[in-house]
Amino acid sequence: MQAVFAAPQQSRGARLRSAAVLAFHSNHFVLPLPAGHPFPMGRYAALRHAVREGLPGVRLREAEPASDGELALAHEPAWIGAVVEGTTSVAQQREIGFPWSEAMVQRARRSVGATIQAARAALLAGEGVAANLAGGTHHAYPHKGSGYCVFNDVAVAARLMQAEQHRHRRPGGRAAGVPPGRGLRVLVVDLDVHQGNGTAAIFRDDPSVFTLSLHGQRNFPFRKEASDLDVELPDGCTDRPYLDALNQALSMAFERMADHPPGLAFYLAGADPHADDRLGRLALSAEGLAERDRHVLAALGERRIPVAVTMAGGYGRDIATTVALQRRTVELAFAAWQRWQAGAAPSLAGAAADGTMTDPRTGFAVPHPP
Ligand SMILES: [Zn+2]
């Protein structure tokens, strides 16, 4: 499913583009899980409900499933085949944590599809900010799933956007946000409390994708991979040290990417660093998590880096706590989208003779008004 944030018309920019920011979800595809299974499947429907009721500007649509070809950008054909055909072994299913079912395949495809669509909206449609109300399945490797993750949505979408970014090429010019002779660089900001081990492994030898992970040192996965930048936090970490570490990590990441800045980011806004999370082991408050989201979205917005936001993990003792935290993330993403749109309002001086408008900051063509 996809959610579209509809915003009030802006006085100048709105004349030049329709007002809509996008989020996507797939909560109609629910896994049949045995009674007592610890995965909170109900939170996806609850989040969609909370967004629909509490954020009236958001319009919801269903995400498209990712195709085999799209999945193959980050996964081995043998793994895609085993999942699709239902020939995964008991051990492989145990490592994922879900029993195989046709619904599991559908949900996994759409979870990736929703992140692809969010990335396209953010990068290619010039929305700047878009979201998947699920996704962030960062424990999936090229050849296997793990930790409730079947396919790695962000890895697939990152590679697909690198292949598709030429669609943003200015007429007769180079692609926006891409230095001459170089491809689209992607930044993954993974703030789920568990390390993004699958994502780190997929991009280990790929300098075009910078992986940043802040996670609990003593938490799953117990064998960590090497991200481009890993920050390990002790059990019980509270707001202030967390936000200080985040601040430092983001500065360091941008410094290390100075020669080839990112033109697209994925933000895994896991709710599981929260103090009441069953699996988190950290002690962030709701306000601390909101500050975290604001900080990341501001750091990207200031640099005009489009971002696809995914919800990633959240295992509150009370599911309503997790849903409230994620709803807040969506609300802050919406605010970031509004700032992006306000900043993107092109001046009339950008109008070409044929009436085509170009946003001076991004170089993206601006669609005609509807
Ligand atoms: Zn997690």
Short mmCIF file of C-alpha atoms and ligand atoms in Angstrom, two decimals:
data_model
loop_
_atom_site.label_atom_id
_atom_site.label_comp_id
_atom_site.label_asym_id
_atom_site.label_seq_id
_atom_site.Cartn_x
_atom_site.Cartn_y
_atom_site.Cartn_z
CA MET A 1 0.00 0.00 0.00
CA GLN A 2 1.12 3.49 -0.49
CA ALA A 3 0.15 6.56 1.41
CA VAL A 4 0.12 9.92 -0.23
CA PHE A 5 0.53 12.94 1.99
CA ALA A 6 -1.67 15.60 0.54
CA ALA A 7 -0.80 19.07 1.68
CA PRO A 8 -2.52 22.41 1.45
CA GLN A 9 -1.63 24.29 -1.68
CA GLN A 10 1.36 26.56 -1.33
CA SER A 11 1.12 30.02 -2.71
CA ARG A 12 4.04 29.95 -5.14
CA GLY A 13 5.31 26.42 -5.52
CA ALA A 14 1.87 24.91 -5.75
CA ARG A 15 1.24 26.64 -9.01
CA LEU A 16 4.04 24.58 -10.43
CA ARG A 17 3.37 21.14 -9.02
CA SER A 18 0.63 19.16 -7.40
CA ALA A 19 0.90 18.86 -3.63
CA ALA A 20 1.40 15.26 -2.53
CA VAL A 21 4.05 13.45 -0.56
CA LEU A 22 4.10 9.71 -0.73
CA ALA A 23 4.22 6.82 1.69
CA PHE A 24 3.49 3.22 0.81
CA HIS A 25 2.28 0.18 2.66
CA SER A 26 1.24 -3.40 2.18
CA ASN A 27 -0.58 -4.27 5.37
CA HIS A 28 -3.40 -6.04 3.54
CA PHE A 29 -0.88 -8.84 3.07
CA VAL A 30 -0.74 -10.43 6.49
CA LEU A 31 1.21 -13.56 7.32
CA PRO A 32 -0.60 -16.41 8.94
CA LEU A 33 1.49 -16.91 12.09
CA PRO A 34 1.03 -19.58 14.74
CA ALA A 35 -0.64 -18.49 18.00
CA GLY A 36 1.82 -16.90 20.38
CA HIS A 37 4.31 -15.97 17.63
CA PRO A 38 6.30 -12.98 18.91
CA PHE A 39 6.19 -10.93 15.69
CA PRO A 40 3.67 -8.06 16.02
CA MET A 41 2.03 -8.44 12.62
CA GLY A 42 -0.94 -6.34 13.75
CA ARG A 43 1.11 -3.19 14.03
CA TYR A 44 1.13 -2.57 10.25
CA ALA A 45 -2.64 -2.34 10.03
CA ALA A 46 -2.68 -0.35 13.26
CA LEU A 47 -0.14 2.12 11.86
CA ARG A 48 -2.08 2.57 8.65
CA HIS A 49 -5.21 3.16 10.73
CA ALA A 50 -3.38 5.67 12.96
CA VAL A 51 -2.01 7.54 9.95
CA ARG A 52 -5.37 7.58 8.20
CA GLU A 53 -7.19 8.81 11.31
CA GLY A 54 -4.56 11.09 12.80
CA LEU A 55 -2.83 12.54 9.75
CA PRO A 56 -5.69 13.50 7.49
CA GLY A 57 -3.36 14.81 4.81
CA VAL A 58 -2.05 11.34 4.07
CA ARG A 59 -3.64 9.37 1.24
CA LEU A 60 -3.08 5.62 1.24
CA ARG A 61 -2.46 3.39 -1.74
CA GLU A 62 -1.34 -0.16 -2.14
CA ALA A 63 2.29 -0.88 -3.04
CA GLU A 64 3.15 -2.92 -6.11
CA PRO A 65 5.06 -6.17 -5.59
CA ALA A 66 8.76 -6.17 -6.51
CA SER A 67 9.52 -8.35 -9.53
CA ASP A 68 12.06 -11.19 -9.62
CA GLY A 69 14.31 -8.97 -11.74
CA GLU A 70 14.20 -6.18 -9.16
CA LEU A 71 14.92 -8.60 -6.31
CA ALA A 72 17.88 -9.96 -8.30
CA LEU A 73 19.62 -6.58 -7.97
CA ALA A 74 20.49 -7.57 -4.38
CA HIS A 75 19.67 -11.29 -4.14
CA GLU A 76 20.98 -14.51 -5.61
CA PRO A 77 18.58 -16.14 -8.05
CA ALA A 78 18.68 -19.36 -5.99
CA TRP A 79 17.33 -17.50 -2.94
CA ILE A 80 14.59 -15.75 -4.90
CA GLY A 81 13.61 -19.08 -6.46
CA ALA A 82 13.53 -20.91 -3.13
CA VAL A 83 11.31 -18.24 -1.55
CA VAL A 84 8.96 -17.91 -4.50
CA GLU A 85 8.62 -21.64 -5.08
CA GLY A 86 8.36 -22.51 -1.39
CA THR A 87 11.42 -24.73 -1.28
CA THR A 88 13.20 -22.98 1.59
CA SER A 89 14.47 -25.47 4.19
CA VAL A 90 13.19 -25.66 7.74
CA ALA A 91 16.50 -24.18 8.88
CA GLN A 92 16.14 -21.26 6.44
CA GLN A 93 12.59 -20.60 7.63
CA ARG A 94 13.74 -20.78 11.23
CA GLU A 95 16.45 -18.21 10.51
CA ILE A 96 13.83 -15.87 9.01
CA GLY A 97 11.46 -16.53 11.89
CA PHE A 98 8.37 -16.99 9.70
CA PRO A 99 6.93 -20.23 8.37
CA TRP A 100 6.76 -20.23 4.55
CA SER A 101 3.42 -19.39 2.99
CA GLU A 102 2.22 -17.86 -0.26
CA ALA A 103 1.18 -14.82 1.81
CA MET A 104 4.74 -14.50 3.10
CA VAL A 105 6.02 -14.27 -0.47
CA GLN A 106 3.42 -11.68 -1.40
CA ARG A 107 4.10 -9.61 1.67
CA ALA A 108 7.88 -9.77 1.17
CA ARG A 109 7.54 -8.65 -2.46
CA ARG A 110 5.27 -5.77 -1.56
CA SER A 111 7.41 -4.66 1.33
CA VAL A 112 10.29 -4.25 -1.14
CA GLY A 113 7.93 -2.72 -3.72
CA ALA A 114 6.79 -0.10 -1.22
CA THR A 115 10.38 1.00 -0.58
CA ILE A 116 11.07 1.11 -4.33
CA GLN A 117 8.02 3.30 -4.83
CA ALA A 118 8.96 5.56 -1.95
CA ALA A 119 12.46 5.97 -3.39
CA ARG A 120 11.10 6.72 -6.85
CA ALA A 121 8.74 9.29 -5.40
CA ALA A 122 11.49 10.94 -3.37
CA LEU A 123 14.15 10.92 -6.07
CA LEU A 124 12.52 10.68 -9.45
CA ALA A 125 9.19 12.40 -8.88
CA GLY A 126 10.92 15.22 -7.00
CA GLU A 127 8.90 14.72 -3.81
CA GLY A 128 12.08 14.84 -1.72
CA VAL A 129 10.59 12.78 1.11
CA ALA A 130 8.44 9.65 0.90
CA ALA A 131 7.84 6.67 3.15
CA ASN A 132 7.08 2.98 3.36
CA LEU A 133 4.84 2.19 6.33
CA ALA A 134 6.74 -1.11 6.63
CA GLY A 135 10.14 -2.12 5.20
CA GLY A 136 13.61 -1.75 6.60
CA THR A 137 14.25 -5.51 6.28
CA HIS A 138 17.96 -5.06 6.80
CA HIS A 139 18.91 -8.54 8.05
CA ALA A 140 18.33 -10.17 4.64
CA TYR A 141 21.52 -11.23 2.79
CA PRO A 142 21.92 -11.94 -0.93
CA HIS A 143 21.55 -15.69 -0.31
CA LYS A 144 19.31 -15.93 2.75
CA GLY A 145 16.77 -14.26 4.98
CA SER A 146 17.19 -13.65 8.68
CA GLY A 147 15.56 -11.95 11.68
CA TYR A 148 12.04 -11.48 10.19
CA CYS A 149 13.58 -10.27 6.91
CA VAL A 150 13.10 -12.22 3.65
CA PHE A 151 14.39 -9.72 1.08
CA ASN A 152 16.41 -6.56 1.67
CA ASP A 153 14.12 -3.74 0.51
CA VAL A 154 16.64 -0.92 0.88
CA ALA A 155 19.40 -2.79 -0.96
CA VAL A 156 17.11 -3.60 -3.88
CA ALA A 157 15.73 -0.06 -4.05
CA ALA A 158 19.20 1.53 -3.78
CA ARG A 159 20.51 -0.45 -6.74
CA LEU A 160 17.35 0.15 -8.73
CA MET A 161 17.54 3.91 -8.18
CA GLN A 162 21.19 3.87 -9.28
CA ALA A 163 19.97 2.26 -12.50
CA GLU A 164 17.01 4.59 -12.93
CA GLN A 165 18.48 7.93 -11.82
CA HIS A 166 19.21 8.92 -15.42
CA ARG A 167 15.47 9.58 -15.68
CA HIS A 168 16.24 12.73 -13.80
CA ARG A 169 18.76 13.94 -16.25
CA ARG A 170 18.15 17.52 -17.18
CA PRO A 171 17.47 17.99 -20.89
CA GLY A 172 20.91 18.00 -22.49
CA GLY A 173 22.71 17.86 -19.14
CA ARG A 174 23.96 15.52 -16.47
CA ALA A 175 21.74 13.90 -13.86
CA ALA A 176 20.90 16.12 -10.92
CA GLY A 177 22.96 15.47 -7.80
CA VAL A 178 25.44 13.29 -9.69
CA PRO A 179 29.00 14.56 -10.24
CA PRO A 180 30.23 14.29 -13.83
CA GLY A 181 31.38 10.80 -14.73
CA ARG A 182 30.03 9.24 -11.52
CA GLY A 183 26.87 7.42 -10.63
CA LEU A 184 24.29 8.10 -7.97
CA ARG A 185 25.73 7.69 -4.49
CA VAL A 186 23.35 6.39 -1.87
CA LEU A 187 23.46 6.85 1.89
CA VAL A 188 21.76 4.34 4.19
CA VAL A 189 21.07 5.74 7.67
CA ASP A 190 20.09 2.68 9.69
CA LEU A 191 18.87 3.63 13.16
CA ASP A 192 17.00 0.43 13.89
CA VAL A 193 18.43 -0.82 17.19
CA HIS A 194 19.76 -3.97 15.48
CA GLN A 195 22.73 -3.74 13.15
CA GLY A 196 21.93 -3.61 9.43
CA ASN A 197 24.10 -6.66 8.85
CA GLY A 198 22.51 -7.79 5.58
CA THR A 199 22.77 -4.33 4.08
CA ALA A 200 26.39 -3.98 5.24
CA ALA A 201 27.27 -7.34 3.68
CA ILE A 202 25.55 -6.54 0.37
CA PHE A 203 27.41 -3.25 -0.02
CA ARG A 204 30.70 -4.28 1.63
CA ASP A 205 32.70 -3.86 -1.58
CA ASP A 206 30.50 -1.20 -3.17
CA PRO A 207 31.70 2.34 -2.43
CA SER A 208 28.69 3.79 -4.25
CA VAL A 209 26.50 2.97 -1.23
CA PHE A 210 27.55 4.30 2.18
CA THR A 211 26.10 2.29 5.06
CA LEU A 212 25.79 3.89 8.49
CA SER A 213 24.39 1.83 11.38
CA LEU A 214 23.83 2.91 14.99
CA HIS A 215 22.87 -0.12 17.03
CA GLY A 216 23.00 -1.90 20.36
CA GLN A 217 26.39 -3.48 20.86
CA ARG A 218 25.04 -6.49 22.73
CA ASN A 219 21.95 -7.00 20.60
CA PHE A 220 21.13 -9.22 17.61
CA PRO A 221 22.87 -9.93 15.25
CA PHE A 222 25.58 -11.29 17.50
CA ARG A 223 28.04 -11.63 14.63
CA LYS A 224 28.14 -8.11 13.21
CA GLU A 225 29.17 -7.20 9.68
CA ALA A 226 31.31 -4.16 8.85
CA SER A 227 29.22 -1.19 7.67
CA ASP A 228 31.03 1.84 6.28
CA LEU A 229 30.40 3.37 9.68
CA ASP A 230 29.21 1.44 12.73
CA VAL A 231 28.38 3.02 16.06
CA GLU A 232 27.80 0.58 18.90
CA LEU A 233 25.77 1.69 21.87
CA PRO A 234 25.78 0.16 25.35
CA ASP A 235 22.70 -1.38 26.95
CA GLY A 236 20.48 1.21 28.61
CA CYS A 237 21.71 4.09 26.40
CA THR A 238 19.50 7.18 26.95
CA ASP A 239 18.53 10.16 24.76
CA ARG A 240 21.50 12.49 25.26
CA PRO A 241 24.37 10.09 24.58
CA TYR A 242 22.39 8.57 21.72
CA LEU A 243 21.74 11.92 20.04
CA ASP A 244 25.36 12.99 20.56
CA ALA A 245 26.55 9.77 18.93
CA LEU A 246 24.12 10.26 16.05
CA ASN A 247 25.24 13.82 15.52
CA GLN A 248 28.88 12.79 15.38
CA ALA A 249 28.18 9.83 13.12
CA LEU A 250 26.24 11.90 10.58
CA SER A 251 28.98 14.56 10.49
CA MET A 252 31.59 11.87 9.99
CA ALA A 253 29.56 10.17 7.26
CA PHE A 254 29.10 13.39 5.28
CA GLU A 255 32.77 14.21 5.73
CA ARG A 256 33.77 10.83 4.34
CA MET A 257 31.43 11.31 1.38
CA ALA A 258 32.64 14.82 0.62
CA ASP A 259 34.28 13.81 -2.66
CA HIS A 260 31.08 12.20 -3.92
CA PRO A 261 28.05 13.34 -1.91
CA PRO A 262 24.93 11.20 -1.78
CA GLY A 263 22.07 12.00 -4.12
CA LEU A 264 19.60 9.75 -2.29
CA ALA A 265 19.20 8.43 1.25
CA PHE A 266 17.27 5.64 2.91
CA TYR A 267 16.35 6.15 6.52
CA LEU A 268 15.50 3.10 8.66
CA ALA A 269 13.63 4.75 11.50
CA GLY A 270 13.28 1.72 13.78
CA ALA A 271 11.13 2.31 16.86
CA ASP A 272 13.03 -0.38 18.74
CA PRO A 273 15.61 1.82 20.53
CA HIS A 274 12.66 2.89 22.73
CA ALA A 275 12.86 2.10 26.45
CA ASP A 276 9.70 -0.04 26.41
CA ASP A 277 10.79 -2.20 23.50
CA ARG A 278 10.94 -5.94 24.25
CA LEU A 279 14.00 -6.46 22.05
CA GLY A 280 15.76 -3.10 22.10
CA ARG A 281 17.92 -3.03 25.28
CA LEU A 282 18.29 0.78 24.92
CA ALA A 283 16.35 3.41 26.86
CA LEU A 284 15.32 6.22 24.51
CA SER A 285 12.20 8.21 25.30
CA ALA A 286 9.49 8.99 22.76
CA GLU A 287 10.74 12.57 22.64
CA GLY A 288 14.30 11.33 22.13
CA LEU A 289 13.19 9.26 19.13
CA ALA A 290 11.30 12.23 17.69
CA GLU A 291 14.43 14.35 18.11
CA ARG A 292 16.41 11.63 16.35
CA ASP A 293 13.98 11.68 13.39
CA ARG A 294 14.02 15.48 13.21
CA HIS A 295 17.80 15.49 13.28
CA VAL A 296 18.20 12.97 10.45
CA LEU A 297 15.52 14.56 8.28
CA ALA A 298 16.96 18.04 8.84
CA ALA A 299 20.51 16.88 8.02
CA LEU A 300 19.25 15.44 4.73
CA GLY A 301 16.88 18.30 3.96
CA GLU A 302 19.57 20.95 4.46
CA ARG A 303 21.70 19.17 1.90
CA ARG A 304 18.75 18.61 -0.47
CA ILE A 305 19.20 14.84 -0.33
CA PRO A 306 15.92 13.05 -1.15
CA VAL A 307 15.03 10.35 1.36
CA ALA A 308 12.87 7.25 1.47
CA VAL A 309 11.86 6.57 5.07
CA THR A 310 11.13 3.01 6.21
CA MET A 311 9.70 1.97 9.58
CA ALA A 312 11.99 -1.03 10.32
CA GLY A 313 11.66 -2.69 13.76
CA GLY A 314 9.44 -2.01 16.75
CA TYR A 315 8.45 -4.57 19.38
CA GLY A 316 6.83 -2.58 22.17
CA ARG A 317 5.57 -4.45 25.21
CA ASP A 318 2.36 -2.68 24.27
CA ILE A 319 1.96 -2.59 20.49
CA ALA A 320 0.18 0.76 20.77
CA THR A 321 3.44 2.32 22.00
CA THR A 322 5.27 1.19 18.85
CA VAL A 323 2.44 2.37 16.61
CA ALA A 324 2.43 5.80 18.28
CA LEU A 325 6.21 6.11 17.78
CA GLN A 326 5.97 5.17 14.11
CA ARG A 327 3.02 7.48 13.55
CA ARG A 328 5.21 10.27 14.93
CA THR A 329 7.95 9.32 12.48
CA VAL A 330 5.44 9.58 9.62
CA GLU A 331 4.27 12.94 10.93
CA LEU A 332 7.86 14.23 11.04
CA ALA A 333 8.49 12.88 7.54
CA PHE A 334 5.43 14.79 6.40
CA ALA A 335 6.81 17.97 8.00
CA ALA A 336 10.14 17.35 6.26
CA TRP A 337 8.31 16.92 2.96
CA GLN A 338 6.55 20.26 3.48
CA ARG A 339 9.89 21.96 4.12
CA TRP A 340 11.33 20.28 1.04
CA GLN A 341 8.46 21.49 -1.09
CA ALA A 342 8.72 25.02 0.28
CA GLY A 343 12.46 25.00 -0.44
CA ALA A 344 11.94 23.56 -3.88
CA ALA A 345 9.52 26.22 -5.03
CA PRO A 346 11.29 27.34 -8.20
CA SER A 347 11.63 30.96 -9.09
CA LEU A 348 9.99 32.11 -12.28
CA ALA A 349 13.47 32.92 -13.53
CA GLY A 350 13.90 29.15 -13.91
CA ALA A 351 11.31 29.00 -16.67
CA ALA A 352 12.69 27.99 -20.04
CA ALA A 353 11.35 29.31 -23.32
CA ASP A 354 9.22 26.19 -23.77
CA GLY A 355 7.65 26.74 -20.37
CA THR A 356 9.60 23.89 -18.68
CA MET A 357 10.46 24.73 -15.10
CA THR A 358 13.66 23.57 -13.47
CA ASP A 359 14.20 23.59 -9.74
CA PRO A 360 17.43 25.58 -9.35
CA ARG A 361 18.60 23.55 -6.34
CA THR A 362 18.03 20.06 -7.67
CA GLY A 363 18.09 20.66 -11.39
CA PHE A 364 14.98 18.48 -11.60
CA ALA A 365 12.37 19.35 -14.14
CA VAL A 366 9.22 20.54 -12.37
CA PRO A 367 5.98 19.16 -13.76
CA HIS A 368 3.37 21.51 -15.13
CA PRO A 369 0.43 22.21 -12.86
CA PRO A 370 -2.47 19.81 -13.22
ZN ZN B 1 15.35 -3.96 14.90
#
